[in-house]
PDB file of C-alpha atoms in Angstrom:
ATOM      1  CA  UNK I1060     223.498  84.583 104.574  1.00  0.00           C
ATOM      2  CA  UNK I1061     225.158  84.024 107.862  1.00  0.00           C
ATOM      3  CA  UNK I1062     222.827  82.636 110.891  1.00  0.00           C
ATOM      4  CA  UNK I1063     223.699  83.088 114.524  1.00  0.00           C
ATOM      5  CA  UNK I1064     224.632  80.325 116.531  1.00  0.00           C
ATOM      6  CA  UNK I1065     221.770  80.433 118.703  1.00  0.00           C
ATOM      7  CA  UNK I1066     218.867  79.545 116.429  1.00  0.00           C
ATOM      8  CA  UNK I1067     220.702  75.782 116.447  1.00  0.00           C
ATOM      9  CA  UNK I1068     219.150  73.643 119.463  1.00  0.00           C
ATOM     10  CA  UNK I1069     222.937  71.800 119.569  1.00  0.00           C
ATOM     11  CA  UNK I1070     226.191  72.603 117.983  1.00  0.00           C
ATOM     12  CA  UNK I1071     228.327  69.335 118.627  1.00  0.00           C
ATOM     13  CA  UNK I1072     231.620  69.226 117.360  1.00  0.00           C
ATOM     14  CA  UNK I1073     232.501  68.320 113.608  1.00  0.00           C
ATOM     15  CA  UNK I1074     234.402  65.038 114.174  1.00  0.00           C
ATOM     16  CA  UNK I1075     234.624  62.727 111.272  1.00  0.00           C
ATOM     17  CA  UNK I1076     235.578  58.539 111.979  1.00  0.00           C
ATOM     18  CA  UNK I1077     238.911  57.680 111.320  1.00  0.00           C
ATOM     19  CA  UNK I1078     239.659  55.012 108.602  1.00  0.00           C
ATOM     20  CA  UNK I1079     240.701  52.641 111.172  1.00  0.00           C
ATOM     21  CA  UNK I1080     237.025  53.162 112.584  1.00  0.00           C
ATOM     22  CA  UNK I1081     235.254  53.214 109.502  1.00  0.00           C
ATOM     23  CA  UNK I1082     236.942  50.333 107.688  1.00  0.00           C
ATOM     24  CA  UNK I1083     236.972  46.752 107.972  1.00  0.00           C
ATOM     25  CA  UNK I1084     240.893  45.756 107.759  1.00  0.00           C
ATOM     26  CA  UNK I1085     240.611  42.822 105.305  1.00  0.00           C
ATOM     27  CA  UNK I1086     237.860  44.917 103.514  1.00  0.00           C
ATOM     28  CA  UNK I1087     237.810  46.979 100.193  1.00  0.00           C
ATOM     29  CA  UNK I1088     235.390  49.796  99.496  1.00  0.00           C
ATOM     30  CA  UNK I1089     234.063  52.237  96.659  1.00  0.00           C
ATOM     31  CA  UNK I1090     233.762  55.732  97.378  1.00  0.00           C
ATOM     32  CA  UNK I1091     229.953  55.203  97.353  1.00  0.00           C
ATOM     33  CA  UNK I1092     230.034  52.479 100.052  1.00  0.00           C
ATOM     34  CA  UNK I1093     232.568  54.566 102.071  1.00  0.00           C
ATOM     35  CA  UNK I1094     229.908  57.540 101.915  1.00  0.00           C
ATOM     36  CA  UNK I1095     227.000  55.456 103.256  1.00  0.00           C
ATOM     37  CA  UNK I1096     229.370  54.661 106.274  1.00  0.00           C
ATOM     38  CA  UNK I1097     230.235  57.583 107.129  1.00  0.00           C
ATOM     39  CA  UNK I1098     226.776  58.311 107.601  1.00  0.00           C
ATOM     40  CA  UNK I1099     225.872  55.437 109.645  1.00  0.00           C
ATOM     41  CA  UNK I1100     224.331  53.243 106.858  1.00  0.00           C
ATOM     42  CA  UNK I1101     225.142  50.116 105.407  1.00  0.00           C
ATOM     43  CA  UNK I1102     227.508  49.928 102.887  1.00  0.00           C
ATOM     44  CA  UNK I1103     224.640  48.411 100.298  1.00  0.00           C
ATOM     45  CA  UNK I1104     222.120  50.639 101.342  1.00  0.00           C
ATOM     46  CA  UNK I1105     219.698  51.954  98.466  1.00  0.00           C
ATOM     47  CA  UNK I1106     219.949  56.132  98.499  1.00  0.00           C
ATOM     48  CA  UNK I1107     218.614  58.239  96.175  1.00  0.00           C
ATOM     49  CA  UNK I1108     221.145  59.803  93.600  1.00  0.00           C
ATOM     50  CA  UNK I1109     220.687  63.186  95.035  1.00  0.00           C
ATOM     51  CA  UNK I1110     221.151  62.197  98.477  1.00  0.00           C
ATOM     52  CA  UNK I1111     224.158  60.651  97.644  1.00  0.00           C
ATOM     53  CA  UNK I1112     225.964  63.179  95.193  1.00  0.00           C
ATOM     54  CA  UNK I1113     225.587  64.944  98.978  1.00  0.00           C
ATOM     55  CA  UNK I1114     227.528  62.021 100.670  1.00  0.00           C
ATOM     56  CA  UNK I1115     229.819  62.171  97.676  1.00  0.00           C
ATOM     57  CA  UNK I1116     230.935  65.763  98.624  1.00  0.00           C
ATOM     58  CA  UNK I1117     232.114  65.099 101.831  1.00  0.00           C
ATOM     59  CA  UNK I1118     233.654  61.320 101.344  1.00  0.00           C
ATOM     60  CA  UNK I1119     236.082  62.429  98.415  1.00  0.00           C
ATOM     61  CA  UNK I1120     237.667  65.024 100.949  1.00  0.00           C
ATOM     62  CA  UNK I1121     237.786  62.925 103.645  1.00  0.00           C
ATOM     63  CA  UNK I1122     239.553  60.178 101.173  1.00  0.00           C
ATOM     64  CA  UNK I1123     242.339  62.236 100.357  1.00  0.00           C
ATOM     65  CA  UNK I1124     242.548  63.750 104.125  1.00  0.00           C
ATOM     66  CA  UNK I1125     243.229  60.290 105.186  1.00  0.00           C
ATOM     67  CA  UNK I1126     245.288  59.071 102.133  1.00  0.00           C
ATOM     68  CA  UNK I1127     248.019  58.387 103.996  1.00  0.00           C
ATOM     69  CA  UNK I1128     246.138  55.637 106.076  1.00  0.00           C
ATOM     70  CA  UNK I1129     244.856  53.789 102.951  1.00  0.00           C
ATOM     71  CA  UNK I1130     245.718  51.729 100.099  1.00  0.00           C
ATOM     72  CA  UNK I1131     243.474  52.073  96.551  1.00  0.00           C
ATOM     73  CA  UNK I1132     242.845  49.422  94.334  1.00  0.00           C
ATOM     74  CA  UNK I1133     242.488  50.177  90.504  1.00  0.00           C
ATOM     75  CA  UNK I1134     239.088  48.712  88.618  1.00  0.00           C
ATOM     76  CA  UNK I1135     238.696  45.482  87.862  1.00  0.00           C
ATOM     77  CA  UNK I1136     237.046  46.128  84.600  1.00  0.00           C
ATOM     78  CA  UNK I1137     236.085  49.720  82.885  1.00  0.00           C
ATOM     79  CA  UNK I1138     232.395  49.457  84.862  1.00  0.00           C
ATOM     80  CA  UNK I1139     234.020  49.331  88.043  1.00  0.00           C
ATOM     81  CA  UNK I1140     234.892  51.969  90.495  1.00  0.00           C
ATOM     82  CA  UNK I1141     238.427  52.018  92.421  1.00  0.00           C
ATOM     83  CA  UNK I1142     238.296  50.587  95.668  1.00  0.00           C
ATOM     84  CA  UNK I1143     239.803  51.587  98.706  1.00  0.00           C
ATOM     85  CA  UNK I1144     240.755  49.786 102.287  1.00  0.00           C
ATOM     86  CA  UNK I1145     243.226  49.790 105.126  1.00  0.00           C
ATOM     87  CA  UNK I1146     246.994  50.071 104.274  1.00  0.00           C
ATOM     88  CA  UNK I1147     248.816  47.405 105.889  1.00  0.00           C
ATOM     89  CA  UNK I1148     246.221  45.234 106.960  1.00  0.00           C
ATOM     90  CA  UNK I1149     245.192  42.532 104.850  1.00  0.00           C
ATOM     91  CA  UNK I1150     246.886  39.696 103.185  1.00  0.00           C
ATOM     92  CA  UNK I1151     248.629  40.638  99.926  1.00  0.00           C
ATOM     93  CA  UNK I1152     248.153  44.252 100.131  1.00  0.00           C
ATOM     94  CA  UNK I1153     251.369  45.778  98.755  1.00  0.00           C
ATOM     95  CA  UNK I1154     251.812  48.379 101.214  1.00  0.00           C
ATOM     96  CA  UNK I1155     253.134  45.386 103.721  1.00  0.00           C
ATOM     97  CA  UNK I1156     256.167  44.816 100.974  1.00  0.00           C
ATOM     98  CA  UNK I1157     259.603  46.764 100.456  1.00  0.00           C
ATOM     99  CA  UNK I1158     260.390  48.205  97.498  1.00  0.00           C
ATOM    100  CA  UNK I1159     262.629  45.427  96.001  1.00  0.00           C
ATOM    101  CA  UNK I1160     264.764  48.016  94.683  1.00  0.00           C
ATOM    102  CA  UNK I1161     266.056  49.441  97.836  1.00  0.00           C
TER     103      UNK I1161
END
């Protein structure tokens, strides 16, 4: 059920970081590390598994709203998650190379 604005002491405005502000440049991250940043924690911070199935829900949006600002890195092994950083930014990171075929 709907609740009227005024039972809320403050309604600030629902601004999310921007990768740029979130990420460290020469830095790659798992969706679970990017959801404990977004909230302010550390990226190794212990959270309980409900908590962050919560953090999970908002991170995977925000992921693909700011795909175009990021590069993903496949697992390393089949235990692994992907892992995600800053396109452009850090040595090797194939988003600084042309496509050789062009």
């Amino acid at each position: 059920m709907p609740v009227s604005k005024s039972e809320f002491d403050s309604l600030p405005p629902c601004d999310f970081y921007t990768p740029a502000e979130l990420l460290e440049d020469d830095q790659m991250y798992t969706v679970y590390e990017i959801a404990r940043l977004l909230q302010g924690l550390d990226p190794d911070a212990e959270i309980d598994e409900g908590t962050e199935d919560v953090l999970l829900d908002w991170t995977i949006p925000w992921i693909m709203n700011n795909a175009d600002d990021l590069v993903v890195a496949e697992p390393r092994t089949d235990n692994e998650p992907a892992h995600y950083g800053l396109k452009g930014t850090a040595d090797g990171d194939e988003s600084d190379v042309g496509d050789e075929n062009e």
